[in-house]
DNA sequence: GGTATTCTACTCGGATAGAAGTTGTCCGAGTCCCGCCGG
DNA sequence: CCGGCGGGACTCGGACAACTTCTATCCGAGTAGAATACC
């Protein structure tokens, strides 16, 4: 039960992309450099986001990544699911069907323990689905303040992206 | 974001112990055999439960494990925390404080992304805390039916435990 | 017969290998842009 | 002057190691209980 470090990187990267104009894009090297992260590994996570339908990639000169949908329609769960997979965290091994009482457990009725954990996971996912990357980008931008926002805009322009506002 | 397999084993073991009288105990070998699990590895998880305050162990002849508290006061979260640790799943690396906009992020204000994930985790924990091992044992016992419950009682007696009822 | 003692068998506990997954890195496949050439 | 073409540089994409963590196992430390010897 440990959230992969790559999820954090991916959310930060998406938050940066949410601060750019819809037709603007940034490459993996720029997204990694913004937080001083290893470019090659960041690229790996960005590929996973493309596979998960969160980002779209364009190759060639002045290519890069951009959000596949409006930032308001991308939730934190979408990002985590793209990196870690959307399957359940608790995978029932059905060990109840082994041992002296195995014959008395109906295979049609789901395991009570697995059900309890799956409900808890559903609550977890519901919370993440309620938070969009647009909200995150908004809050981070507010925290930056006017000067920080200007610095972000400068950096984006230097790296081929067109910031919003 | 993957729940360790040991958590499932530990919950099943606690459910078995919840079906025994308060002054009764079972050793690691018996608890492992009930679900046909490797005894040595099951013992390791039981030790973790002792360290987490969920079980108490007694050594020597006719020793074994028993619940440290009434089953109604032991939640699924207590068990998971004993096995996987009670720390947060999402560990913020504070990468926001690196890069060109690092100076504009106040170190006193917590990271918005980490906050969102921590809230989701709190919802997850809340659901697990609401389910006690007594409820789980009750449901499993109901699923067994009268005959299965009798088989369980026989098995427990053969292994030195005194079943409830 | 009662009691202290020793002995044995049984239990947990931590230290020790093996496997899996995550983290980190590299080079090749594909694409767009710019300059060049010809009409 | 305009359109087609080729070269080059840049980008993503998947294949390849190193490390941490989980899974699995073993043997030693410690204890309760029974059998025994003694009073």
mmCIF file of C-alpha atoms (C1' of nucleotides) in Angstrom:
data_model
loop_
_atom_site.group_PDB
_atom_site.id
_atom_site.type_symbol
_atom_site.label_atom_id
_atom_site.label_comp_id
_atom_site.label_asym_id
_atom_site.label_seq_id
_atom_site.Cartn_x
_atom_site.Cartn_y
_atom_site.Cartn_z
ATOM 1 C CA UNK A 1 0.000 0.000 0.000
ATOM 2 C CA UNK A 2 2.472 2.554 -1.191
ATOM 3 C CA UNK A 3 1.720 5.116 -3.865
ATOM 4 C CA UNK A 4 4.450 5.048 -6.497
ATOM 5 C CA UNK A 5 6.717 8.050 -6.679
ATOM 6 C CA UNK A 6 5.953 8.321 -10.377
ATOM 7 C CA UNK A 7 2.371 9.309 -9.592
ATOM 8 C CA UNK A 8 3.596 12.434 -7.850
ATOM 9 C CA UNK A 9 5.786 13.332 -10.803
ATOM 10 C CA UNK A 10 2.954 12.728 -13.244
ATOM 11 C CA UNK A 11 0.519 14.937 -11.337
ATOM 12 C CA UNK A 12 3.042 17.762 -11.168
ATOM 13 C CA UNK A 13 3.720 17.423 -14.881
ATOM 14 C CA UNK A 14 0.009 17.544 -15.684
ATOM 15 C CA UNK A 15 -0.396 20.594 -13.478
ATOM 16 C CA UNK A 16 2.293 22.356 -15.503
ATOM 17 C CA UNK A 17 0.608 21.386 -18.767
ATOM 18 C CA UNK A 18 -2.694 22.670 -17.383
ATOM 19 C CA UNK A 19 -1.097 26.095 -17.144
ATOM 20 C CA UNK A 20 -0.493 26.195 -20.879
ATOM 21 C CA UNK A 21 -2.753 27.110 -23.787
ATOM 22 C CA UNK A 22 -4.689 24.127 -25.258
ATOM 23 C CA UNK A 23 -2.689 24.115 -28.512
ATOM 24 C CA UNK A 24 0.635 24.457 -26.727
ATOM 25 C CA UNK A 25 2.930 21.581 -25.780
ATOM 26 C CA UNK A 26 6.118 20.848 -23.853
ATOM 27 C CA UNK A 27 8.634 18.069 -24.343
ATOM 28 C CA UNK A 28 9.761 15.573 -21.728
ATOM 29 C CA UNK A 29 13.071 17.307 -21.090
ATOM 30 C CA UNK A 30 11.362 20.589 -20.234
ATOM 31 C CA UNK A 31 8.760 18.983 -17.980
ATOM 32 C CA UNK A 32 11.485 17.122 -16.123
ATOM 33 C CA UNK A 33 13.698 20.183 -15.799
ATOM 34 C CA UNK A 34 10.919 22.246 -14.244
ATOM 35 C CA UNK A 35 11.200 20.126 -11.085
ATOM 36 C CA UNK A 36 14.822 19.015 -11.576
ATOM 37 C CA UNK A 37 13.851 15.415 -12.235
ATOM 38 C CA UNK A 38 15.698 12.834 -14.376
ATOM 39 C CA UNK A 39 14.473 13.422 -17.923
ATOM 40 C CA UNK A 40 14.629 9.808 -19.076
ATOM 41 C CA UNK A 41 12.513 8.494 -16.230
ATOM 42 C CA UNK A 42 10.035 11.332 -16.484
ATOM 43 C CA UNK A 43 9.645 10.439 -20.163
ATOM 44 C CA UNK A 44 8.684 6.909 -19.138
ATOM 45 C CA UNK A 45 5.860 8.185 -16.973
ATOM 46 C CA UNK A 46 4.674 10.564 -19.666
ATOM 47 C CA UNK A 47 4.418 7.609 -22.031
ATOM 48 C CA UNK A 48 2.255 5.850 -19.482
ATOM 49 C CA UNK A 49 0.009 8.907 -19.348
ATOM 50 C CA UNK A 50 -0.339 8.796 -23.128
ATOM 51 C CA UNK A 51 -1.282 5.131 -22.966
ATOM 52 C CA UNK A 52 -3.837 5.989 -20.296
ATOM 53 C CA UNK A 53 -5.443 8.646 -22.474
ATOM 54 C CA UNK A 54 -4.451 11.554 -20.232
ATOM 55 C CA UNK A 55 -1.941 13.133 -22.594
ATOM 56 C CA UNK A 56 -1.344 13.184 -26.317
ATOM 57 C CA UNK A 57 2.145 13.185 -27.780
ATOM 58 C CA UNK A 58 3.440 14.700 -31.004
ATOM 59 C CA UNK A 59 6.817 13.743 -32.408
ATOM 60 C CA UNK A 60 9.372 15.632 -34.403
ATOM 61 C CA UNK A 61 10.671 19.161 -34.056
ATOM 62 C CA UNK A 62 8.725 21.367 -31.658
ATOM 63 C CA UNK A 63 6.751 18.301 -30.648
ATOM 64 C CA UNK A 64 5.909 17.337 -27.099
ATOM 65 C CA UNK A 65 3.068 16.484 -24.748
ATOM 66 C CA UNK A 66 -0.237 18.192 -24.086
ATOM 67 C CA UNK A 67 -3.411 17.348 -22.209
ATOM 68 C CA UNK A 68 -5.726 15.041 -24.140
ATOM 69 C CA UNK A 69 -8.825 16.735 -22.652
ATOM 70 C CA UNK A 70 -9.651 20.000 -20.907
ATOM 71 C CA UNK A 71 -7.949 20.150 -17.522
ATOM 72 C CA UNK A 72 -11.316 20.256 -15.776
ATOM 73 C CA UNK A 73 -12.134 16.804 -17.169
ATOM 74 C CA UNK A 74 -8.937 15.116 -15.936
ATOM 75 C CA UNK A 75 -9.038 13.855 -12.388
ATOM 76 C CA UNK A 76 -6.230 12.765 -10.104
ATOM 77 C CA UNK A 77 -7.584 9.236 -10.355
ATOM 78 C CA UNK A 78 -7.117 9.280 -14.123
ATOM 79 C CA UNK A 79 -3.457 10.071 -13.580
ATOM 80 C CA UNK A 80 -2.898 7.498 -10.862
ATOM 81 C CA UNK A 81 -4.708 4.845 -12.894
ATOM 82 C CA UNK A 82 -2.490 5.594 -15.887
ATOM 83 C CA UNK A 83 0.677 5.117 -13.838
ATOM 84 C CA UNK A 84 -0.246 2.318 -11.434
ATOM 85 C CA UNK A 85 -3.074 0.658 -13.279
ATOM 86 C CA UNK A 86 -6.784 0.844 -12.603
ATOM 87 C CA UNK A 87 -7.112 -2.601 -11.061
ATOM 88 C CA UNK A 88 -7.990 -3.103 -7.401
ATOM 89 C CA UNK A 89 -5.249 -2.734 -4.810
ATOM 90 C CA UNK A 90 -6.562 -5.659 -2.780
ATOM 91 C CA UNK A 91 -6.432 -8.824 -4.869
ATOM 92 C CA UNK A 92 -8.306 -11.627 -3.182
ATOM 93 C CA UNK A 93 -6.350 -14.880 -3.410
ATOM 94 C CA UNK A 94 -9.437 -16.868 -2.387
ATOM 95 C CA UNK A 95 -7.543 -18.627 0.353
ATOM 96 C CA UNK A 96 -10.867 -19.202 2.095
ATOM 97 C CA UNK A 97 -11.460 -22.003 -0.401
ATOM 98 C CA UNK A 98 -8.535 -23.984 0.957
ATOM 99 C CA UNK A 99 -8.330 -25.983 4.164
ATOM 100 C CA UNK A 100 -10.725 -27.966 6.334
ATOM 101 C CA UNK A 101 -13.655 -25.549 5.906
ATOM 102 C CA UNK A 102 -13.139 -25.003 2.186
ATOM 103 C CA UNK A 103 -16.220 -26.970 1.209
ATOM 104 C CA UNK A 104 -18.495 -24.778 3.281
ATOM 105 C CA UNK A 105 -17.614 -21.509 1.533
ATOM 106 C CA UNK A 106 -19.731 -20.893 -1.506
ATOM 107 C CA UNK A 107 -17.640 -19.898 -4.491
ATOM 108 C CA UNK A 108 -20.483 -17.790 -5.848
ATOM 109 C CA UNK A 109 -20.643 -15.454 -2.855
ATOM 110 C CA UNK A 110 -17.722 -12.990 -2.858
ATOM 111 C CA UNK A 111 -15.286 -13.002 0.048
ATOM 112 C CA UNK A 112 -16.421 -10.664 2.827
ATOM 113 C CA UNK A 113 -12.892 -9.495 3.506
ATOM 114 C CA UNK A 114 -12.296 -8.608 -0.120
ATOM 115 C CA UNK A 115 -15.612 -6.745 -0.225
ATOM 116 C CA UNK A 116 -14.650 -4.617 2.765
ATOM 117 C CA UNK A 117 -11.347 -3.617 1.222
ATOM 118 C CA UNK A 118 -12.912 -2.964 -2.172
ATOM 119 C CA UNK A 119 -15.433 -0.612 -0.582
ATOM 120 C CA UNK A 120 -12.641 1.289 1.116
ATOM 121 C CA UNK A 121 -10.829 1.549 -2.193
ATOM 122 C CA UNK A 122 -13.971 2.842 -3.856
ATOM 123 C CA UNK A 123 -14.074 5.662 -1.325
ATOM 124 C CA UNK A 124 -10.434 6.414 -2.063
ATOM 125 C CA UNK A 125 -11.049 6.536 -5.783
ATOM 126 C CA UNK A 126 -14.159 8.683 -5.339
ATOM 127 C CA UNK A 127 -12.115 11.325 -3.542
ATOM 128 C CA UNK A 128 -9.469 11.379 -6.243
ATOM 129 C CA UNK A 129 -12.065 11.504 -9.001
ATOM 130 C CA UNK A 130 -13.560 14.614 -7.420
ATOM 131 C CA UNK A 131 -10.338 16.585 -7.795
ATOM 132 C CA UNK A 132 -9.479 17.792 -11.296
ATOM 133 C CA UNK A 133 -6.052 18.776 -12.479
ATOM 134 C CA UNK A 134 -7.553 22.184 -13.236
ATOM 135 C CA UNK A 135 -8.256 22.721 -9.547
ATOM 136 C CA UNK A 136 -4.736 21.662 -8.655
ATOM 137 C CA UNK A 137 -3.200 23.968 -11.239
ATOM 138 C CA UNK A 138 -5.393 26.791 -10.002
ATOM 139 C CA UNK A 139 -4.325 26.367 -6.397
ATOM 140 C CA UNK A 140 -0.664 26.028 -7.273
ATOM 141 C CA UNK A 141 -0.897 29.143 -9.421
ATOM 142 C CA UNK A 142 -2.461 31.080 -6.580
ATOM 143 C CA UNK A 143 0.318 29.970 -4.305
ATOM 144 C CA UNK A 144 2.894 31.205 -6.780
ATOM 145 C CA UNK A 145 1.596 34.765 -6.618
ATOM 146 C CA UNK A 146 1.972 37.325 -9.406
ATOM 147 C CA UNK A 147 5.784 37.214 -9.580
ATOM 148 C CA UNK A 148 5.957 33.436 -9.540
ATOM 149 C CA UNK A 149 3.302 33.264 -12.215
ATOM 150 C CA UNK A 150 5.422 35.593 -14.311
ATOM 151 C CA UNK A 151 8.460 33.402 -13.777
ATOM 152 C CA UNK A 152 6.444 30.382 -14.849
ATOM 153 C CA UNK A 153 5.307 32.194 -17.998
ATOM 154 C CA UNK A 154 8.884 33.131 -18.853
ATOM 155 C CA UNK A 155 10.088 29.585 -18.349
ATOM 156 C CA UNK A 156 7.248 28.190 -20.471
ATOM 157 C CA UNK A 157 8.020 30.582 -23.319
ATOM 158 C CA UNK A 158 11.712 29.722 -23.194
ATOM 159 C CA UNK A 159 10.792 26.038 -23.560
ATOM 160 C CA UNK A 160 8.382 26.484 -26.440
ATOM 161 C CA UNK A 161 5.116 26.630 -24.518
ATOM 162 C CA UNK A 162 2.566 29.420 -24.476
ATOM 163 C CA UNK A 163 1.230 30.076 -20.973
ATOM 164 C CA UNK A 164 -2.370 31.013 -20.243
ATOM 165 C CA UNK A 165 -3.171 34.610 -19.373
ATOM 166 C CA UNK B 1 -0.674 1.203 -4.645
ATOM 167 C CA UNK B 2 -0.899 -2.489 -4.062
ATOM 168 C CA UNK B 3 -2.098 -4.050 -0.841
ATOM 169 C CA UNK B 4 0.403 -6.625 0.366
ATOM 170 C CA UNK B 5 -0.661 -10.231 0.248
ATOM 171 C CA UNK B 6 0.261 -10.581 3.903
ATOM 172 C CA UNK B 7 -2.618 -8.293 4.866
ATOM 173 C CA UNK B 8 -5.104 -10.767 3.476
ATOM 174 C CA UNK B 9 -3.481 -13.619 5.385
ATOM 175 C CA UNK B 10 -3.432 -11.598 8.586
ATOM 176 C CA UNK B 11 -7.116 -10.695 8.359
ATOM 177 C CA UNK B 12 -8.076 -14.321 7.763
ATOM 178 C CA UNK B 13 -5.967 -15.403 10.725
ATOM 179 C CA UNK B 14 -7.573 -12.802 12.982
ATOM 180 C CA UNK B 15 -11.011 -13.903 11.820
ATOM 181 C CA UNK B 16 -10.177 -17.444 12.872
ATOM 182 C CA UNK B 17 -8.941 -16.248 16.269
ATOM 183 C CA UNK B 18 -12.130 -14.222 16.670
ATOM 184 C CA UNK B 19 -14.046 -17.496 16.521
ATOM 185 C CA UNK B 20 -12.276 -18.783 19.610
ATOM 186 C CA UNK B 21 -12.912 -18.212 23.305
ATOM 187 C CA UNK B 22 -10.993 -15.239 24.774
ATOM 188 C CA UNK B 23 -8.667 -17.426 26.844
ATOM 189 C CA UNK B 24 -7.988 -19.803 23.970
ATOM 190 C CA UNK B 25 -5.039 -19.610 21.605
ATOM 191 C CA UNK B 26 -3.676 -21.193 18.426
ATOM 192 C CA UNK B 27 -0.103 -21.525 17.236
ATOM 193 C CA UNK B 28 1.278 -20.305 13.937
ATOM 194 C CA UNK B 29 1.340 -23.751 12.372
ATOM 195 C CA UNK B 30 -2.369 -24.289 12.993
ATOM 196 C CA UNK B 31 -3.362 -20.838 11.737
ATOM 197 C CA UNK B 32 -1.342 -21.407 8.580
ATOM 198 C CA UNK B 33 -2.714 -24.891 8.023
ATOM 199 C CA UNK B 34 -6.302 -23.710 8.207
ATOM 200 C CA UNK B 35 -5.863 -21.964 4.852
ATOM 201 C CA UNK B 36 -2.999 -24.173 3.583
ATOM 202 C CA UNK B 37 -0.474 -21.357 3.780
ATOM 203 C CA UNK B 38 3.296 -21.637 4.384
ATOM 204 C CA UNK B 39 3.705 -21.782 8.149
ATOM 205 C CA UNK B 40 7.032 -19.933 8.343
ATOM 206 C CA UNK B 41 5.808 -16.936 6.424
ATOM 207 C CA UNK B 42 2.494 -16.814 8.249
ATOM 208 C CA UNK B 43 4.502 -16.743 11.499
ATOM 209 C CA UNK B 44 6.284 -13.643 10.284
ATOM 210 C CA UNK B 45 3.004 -11.805 9.763
ATOM 211 C CA UNK B 46 1.704 -12.928 13.142
ATOM 212 C CA UNK B 47 4.802 -11.433 14.720
ATOM 213 C CA UNK B 48 4.022 -8.164 12.975
ATOM 214 C CA UNK B 49 0.511 -8.279 14.425
ATOM 215 C CA UNK B 50 1.980 -8.741 17.896
ATOM 216 C CA UNK B 51 4.248 -5.735 17.372
ATOM 217 C CA UNK B 52 1.221 -3.750 16.225
ATOM 218 C CA UNK B 53 -0.715 -4.608 19.374
ATOM 219 C CA UNK B 54 -3.369 -6.676 17.589
ATOM 220 C CA UNK B 55 -2.331 -10.054 18.983
ATOM 221 C CA UNK B 56 -0.533 -11.326 22.049
ATOM 222 C CA UNK B 57 1.805 -14.296 21.925
ATOM 223 C CA UNK B 58 2.612 -16.867 24.582
ATOM 224 C CA UNK B 59 5.618 -19.156 24.237
ATOM 225 C CA UNK B 60 6.254 -22.678 25.398
ATOM 226 C CA UNK B 61 4.067 -25.737 25.325
ATOM 227 C CA UNK B 62 0.428 -25.101 24.430
ATOM 228 C CA UNK B 63 1.361 -21.517 23.664
ATOM 229 C CA UNK B 64 0.218 -19.553 20.638
ATOM 230 C CA UNK B 65 -1.520 -16.378 19.546
ATOM 231 C CA UNK B 66 -4.757 -14.776 20.683
ATOM 232 C CA UNK B 67 -6.451 -11.427 20.123
ATOM 233 C CA UNK B 68 -5.044 -8.655 22.292
ATOM 234 C CA UNK B 69 -8.487 -7.020 22.608
ATOM 235 C CA UNK B 70 -12.110 -8.010 22.089
ATOM 236 C CA UNK B 71 -12.768 -8.686 18.415
ATOM 237 C CA UNK B 72 -15.263 -5.826 18.256
ATOM 238 C CA UNK B 73 -12.464 -3.383 19.103
ATOM 239 C CA UNK B 74 -10.084 -4.534 16.371
ATOM 240 C CA UNK B 75 -10.624 -2.940 12.977
ATOM 241 C CA UNK B 76 -9.352 -3.944 9.568
ATOM 242 C CA UNK B 77 -7.221 -0.813 9.615
ATOM 243 C CA UNK B 78 -5.467 -1.974 12.782
ATOM 244 C CA UNK B 79 -4.476 -5.148 10.970
ATOM 245 C CA UNK B 80 -3.354 -3.432 7.788
ATOM 246 C CA UNK B 81 -1.391 -0.852 9.786
ATOM 247 C CA UNK B 82 0.378 -3.626 11.679
ATOM 248 C CA UNK B 83 1.461 -5.326 8.463
ATOM 249 C CA UNK B 84 2.140 -2.415 6.120
ATOM 250 C CA UNK B 85 2.773 0.394 8.585
ATOM 251 C CA UNK B 86 0.508 3.266 9.535
ATOM 252 C CA UNK B 87 2.350 5.930 7.571
ATOM 253 C CA UNK B 88 0.782 7.668 4.579
ATOM 254 C CA UNK B 89 0.787 5.888 1.238
ATOM 255 C CA UNK B 90 1.529 9.101 -0.641
ATOM 256 C CA UNK B 91 4.871 10.497 0.496
ATOM 257 C CA UNK B 92 5.372 13.994 -0.835
ATOM 258 C CA UNK B 93 8.923 14.440 -2.094
ATOM 259 C CA UNK B 94 8.483 18.232 -2.145
ATOM 260 C CA UNK B 95 9.652 18.436 -5.725
ATOM 261 C CA UNK B 96 7.692 21.676 -6.017
ATOM 262 C CA UNK B 97 10.567 23.316 -4.147
ATOM 263 C CA UNK B 98 12.994 22.572 -6.951
ATOM 264 C CA UNK B 99 13.320 24.289 -10.293
ATOM 265 C CA UNK B 100 12.748 27.785 -11.645
ATOM 266 C CA UNK B 101 9.626 28.486 -9.582
ATOM 267 C CA UNK B 102 10.966 26.973 -6.360
ATOM 268 C CA UNK B 103 11.377 30.338 -4.674
ATOM 269 C CA UNK B 104 7.692 31.153 -5.092
ATOM 270 C CA UNK B 105 6.357 28.131 -3.232
ATOM 271 C CA UNK B 106 6.082 28.728 0.482
ATOM 272 C CA UNK B 107 7.562 25.878 2.468
ATOM 273 C CA UNK B 108 5.099 26.483 5.271
ATOM 274 C CA UNK B 109 2.011 25.800 3.166
ATOM 275 C CA UNK B 110 1.597 22.085 2.474
ATOM 276 C CA UNK B 111 1.624 20.828 -1.106
ATOM 277 C CA UNK B 112 -1.867 20.861 -2.621
ATOM 278 C CA UNK B 113 -1.284 17.592 -4.416
ATOM 279 C CA UNK B 114 -0.174 15.821 -1.248
ATOM 280 C CA UNK B 115 -3.201 17.197 0.580
ATOM 281 C CA UNK B 116 -5.576 15.800 -2.026
ATOM 282 C CA UNK B 117 -4.059 12.340 -1.794
ATOM 283 C CA UNK B 118 -3.936 12.423 1.986
ATOM 284 C CA UNK B 119 -7.642 13.236 2.105
ATOM 285 C CA UNK B 120 -8.394 10.295 -0.151
ATOM 286 C CA UNK B 121 -6.320 8.059 2.081
ATOM 287 C CA UNK B 122 -8.199 9.314 5.128
ATOM 288 C CA UNK B 123 -11.445 8.206 3.508
ATOM 289 C CA UNK B 124 -9.902 4.810 2.831
ATOM 290 C CA UNK B 125 -8.774 4.430 6.428
ATOM 291 C CA UNK B 126 -12.140 5.578 7.734
ATOM 292 C CA UNK B 127 -13.888 2.792 5.862
ATOM 293 C CA UNK B 128 -11.504 0.160 7.184
ATOM 294 C CA UNK B 129 -11.745 1.494 10.718
ATOM 295 C CA UNK B 130 -15.516 1.079 10.574
ATOM 296 C CA UNK B 131 -15.250 -2.678 10.001
ATOM 297 C CA UNK B 132 -14.283 -4.790 13.001
ATOM 298 C CA UNK B 133 -12.867 -8.272 12.865
ATOM 299 C CA UNK B 134 -15.891 -9.366 14.872
ATOM 300 C CA UNK B 135 -18.168 -8.391 11.993
ATOM 301 C CA UNK B 136 -15.966 -10.239 9.542
ATOM 302 C CA UNK B 137 -15.903 -13.368 11.681
ATOM 303 C CA UNK B 138 -19.670 -13.170 12.074
ATOM 304 C CA UNK B 139 -20.279 -12.964 8.335
ATOM 305 C CA UNK B 140 -17.823 -15.728 7.549
ATOM 306 C CA UNK B 141 -19.453 -17.911 10.205
ATOM 307 C CA UNK B 142 -22.881 -17.300 8.700
ATOM 308 C CA UNK B 143 -21.564 -18.269 5.291
ATOM 309 C CA UNK B 144 -20.190 -21.501 6.714
ATOM 310 C CA UNK B 145 -23.611 -22.635 7.829
ATOM 311 C CA UNK B 146 -24.243 -25.069 10.709
ATOM 312 C CA UNK B 147 -22.214 -27.959 9.277
ATOM 313 C CA UNK B 148 -19.225 -25.782 8.394
ATOM 314 C CA UNK B 149 -19.338 -24.201 11.805
ATOM 315 C CA UNK B 150 -19.188 -27.663 13.321
ATOM 316 C CA UNK B 151 -16.231 -28.571 11.145
ATOM 317 C CA UNK B 152 -14.499 -25.404 12.285
ATOM 318 C CA UNK B 153 -15.134 -26.289 15.922
ATOM 319 C CA UNK B 154 -13.721 -29.781 15.415
ATOM 320 C CA UNK B 155 -10.634 -28.435 13.746
ATOM 321 C CA UNK B 156 -10.095 -25.848 16.487
ATOM 322 C CA UNK B 157 -10.368 -28.481 19.213
ATOM 323 C CA UNK B 158 -7.923 -30.746 17.397
ATOM 324 C CA UNK B 159 -5.433 -27.856 17.342
ATOM 325 C CA UNK B 160 -5.785 -26.896 20.981
ATOM 326 C CA UNK B 161 -8.309 -24.090 20.641
ATOM 327 C CA UNK B 162 -11.727 -23.847 22.233
ATOM 328 C CA UNK B 163 -14.333 -22.491 19.805
ATOM 329 C CA UNK B 164 -17.148 -20.168 20.805
ATOM 330 C CA UNK B 165 -20.650 -21.584 21.116
ATOM 331 C "C1'" DG C 1 1.996 -38.149 49.684
ATOM 332 C "C1'" DG C 2 3.820 -33.561 48.701
ATOM 333 C "C1'" DT C 3 7.385 -30.643 46.763
ATOM 334 C "C1'" DA C 4 11.473 -29.062 44.440
ATOM 335 C "C1'" DT C 5 14.128 -30.084 40.350
ATOM 336 C "C1'" DT C 6 15.453 -31.421 35.924
ATOM 337 C "C1'" DC C 7 14.415 -32.519 31.497
ATOM 338 C "C1'" DT C 8 12.060 -32.515 27.257
ATOM 339 C "C1'" DA C 9 9.245 -30.891 23.834
ATOM 340 C "C1'" DC C 10 7.115 -27.131 22.015
ATOM 341 C "C1'" DT C 11 6.575 -22.182 20.944
ATOM 342 C "C1'" DC C 12 7.889 -17.671 19.247
ATOM 343 C "C1'" DG C 13 11.526 -14.482 17.445
ATOM 344 C "C1'" DG C 14 14.946 -12.641 14.579
ATOM 345 C "C1'" DA C 15 18.537 -13.428 11.045
ATOM 346 C "C1'" DT C 16 19.164 -15.209 6.345
ATOM 347 C "C1'" DA C 17 18.342 -16.307 0.830
ATOM 348 C "C1'" DG C 18 15.338 -15.845 -3.448
ATOM 349 C "C1'" DA C 19 11.942 -13.494 -6.462
ATOM 350 C "C1'" DA C 20 9.389 -9.604 -8.061
ATOM 351 C "C1'" DG C 21 8.563 -4.900 -8.974
ATOM 352 C "C1'" DT C 22 10.092 -0.249 -9.129
ATOM 353 C "C1'" DT C 23 13.567 3.073 -10.294
ATOM 354 C "C1'" DG C 24 16.825 4.730 -13.512
ATOM 355 C "C1'" DT C 25 19.230 4.828 -18.189
ATOM 356 C "C1'" DC C 26 20.170 4.168 -22.933
ATOM 357 C "C1'" DC C 27 19.777 3.990 -28.000
ATOM 358 C "C1'" DG C 28 16.766 3.343 -32.146
ATOM 359 C "C1'" DA C 29 12.269 4.603 -34.976
ATOM 360 C "C1'" DG C 30 9.591 8.228 -36.614
ATOM 361 C "C1'" DT C 31 8.427 13.122 -37.677
ATOM 362 C "C1'" DC C 32 8.549 17.986 -38.486
ATOM 363 C "C1'" DC C 33 11.120 22.015 -40.006
ATOM 364 C "C1'" DC C 34 14.453 24.453 -42.644
ATOM 365 C "C1'" DG C 35 17.375 25.125 -46.446
ATOM 366 C "C1'" DC C 36 18.256 23.951 -51.177
ATOM 367 C "C1'" DC C 37 17.319 23.071 -55.940
ATOM 368 C "C1'" DG C 38 14.770 23.246 -60.077
ATOM 369 C "C1'" DG C 39 11.123 25.110 -62.861
ATOM 370 C "C1'" DC D 1 9.056 34.030 -57.488
ATOM 371 C "C1'" DC D 2 6.960 29.494 -56.298
ATOM 372 C "C1'" DG D 3 6.762 24.560 -55.484
ATOM 373 C "C1'" DG D 4 9.009 20.109 -54.675
ATOM 374 C "C1'" DC D 5 12.733 17.708 -52.398
ATOM 375 C "C1'" DG D 6 16.370 16.247 -49.333
ATOM 376 C "C1'" DG D 7 19.000 16.691 -45.190
ATOM 377 C "C1'" DG D 8 19.247 17.355 -40.466
ATOM 378 C "C1'" DA D 9 17.911 17.830 -35.918
ATOM 379 C "C1'" DC D 10 14.616 16.963 -32.672
ATOM 380 C "C1'" DT D 11 11.022 14.126 -30.476
ATOM 381 C "C1'" DC D 12 8.890 10.066 -28.611
ATOM 382 C "C1'" DG D 13 8.963 4.983 -27.909
ATOM 383 C "C1'" DG D 14 10.408 0.697 -26.318
ATOM 384 C "C1'" DA D 15 14.333 -2.309 -24.797
ATOM 385 C "C1'" DC D 16 17.995 -2.858 -21.233
ATOM 386 C "C1'" DA D 17 20.452 -2.757 -16.136
ATOM 387 C "C1'" DA D 18 20.563 -1.563 -10.844
ATOM 388 C "C1'" DC D 19 18.286 -1.283 -6.715
ATOM 389 C "C1'" DT D 20 14.706 -1.557 -3.220
ATOM 390 C "C1'" DT D 21 10.964 -4.172 -1.406
ATOM 391 C "C1'" DC D 22 8.283 -8.145 -0.769
ATOM 392 C "C1'" DT D 23 8.051 -13.193 -0.382
ATOM 393 C "C1'" DA D 24 9.714 -17.345 1.587
ATOM 394 C "C1'" DT D 25 12.647 -20.201 4.753
ATOM 395 C "C1'" DC D 26 15.607 -21.657 8.387
ATOM 396 C "C1'" DC D 27 17.648 -22.240 12.963
ATOM 397 C "C1'" DG D 28 18.393 -20.385 17.705
ATOM 398 C "C1'" DA D 29 16.363 -18.279 22.324
ATOM 399 C "C1'" DG D 30 12.977 -18.887 25.699
ATOM 400 C "C1'" DT D 31 9.148 -21.049 28.259
ATOM 401 C "C1'" DA D 32 5.400 -24.093 29.994
ATOM 402 C "C1'" DG D 33 4.468 -28.510 31.388
ATOM 403 C "C1'" DA D 34 5.378 -33.226 32.639
ATOM 404 C "C1'" DA D 35 8.180 -36.746 34.555
ATOM 405 C "C1'" DT D 36 11.362 -37.708 38.181
ATOM 406 C "C1'" DA D 37 13.890 -37.808 42.350
ATOM 407 C "C1'" DC D 38 13.914 -36.426 46.977
ATOM 408 C "C1'" DC D 39 12.070 -35.251 51.602
#
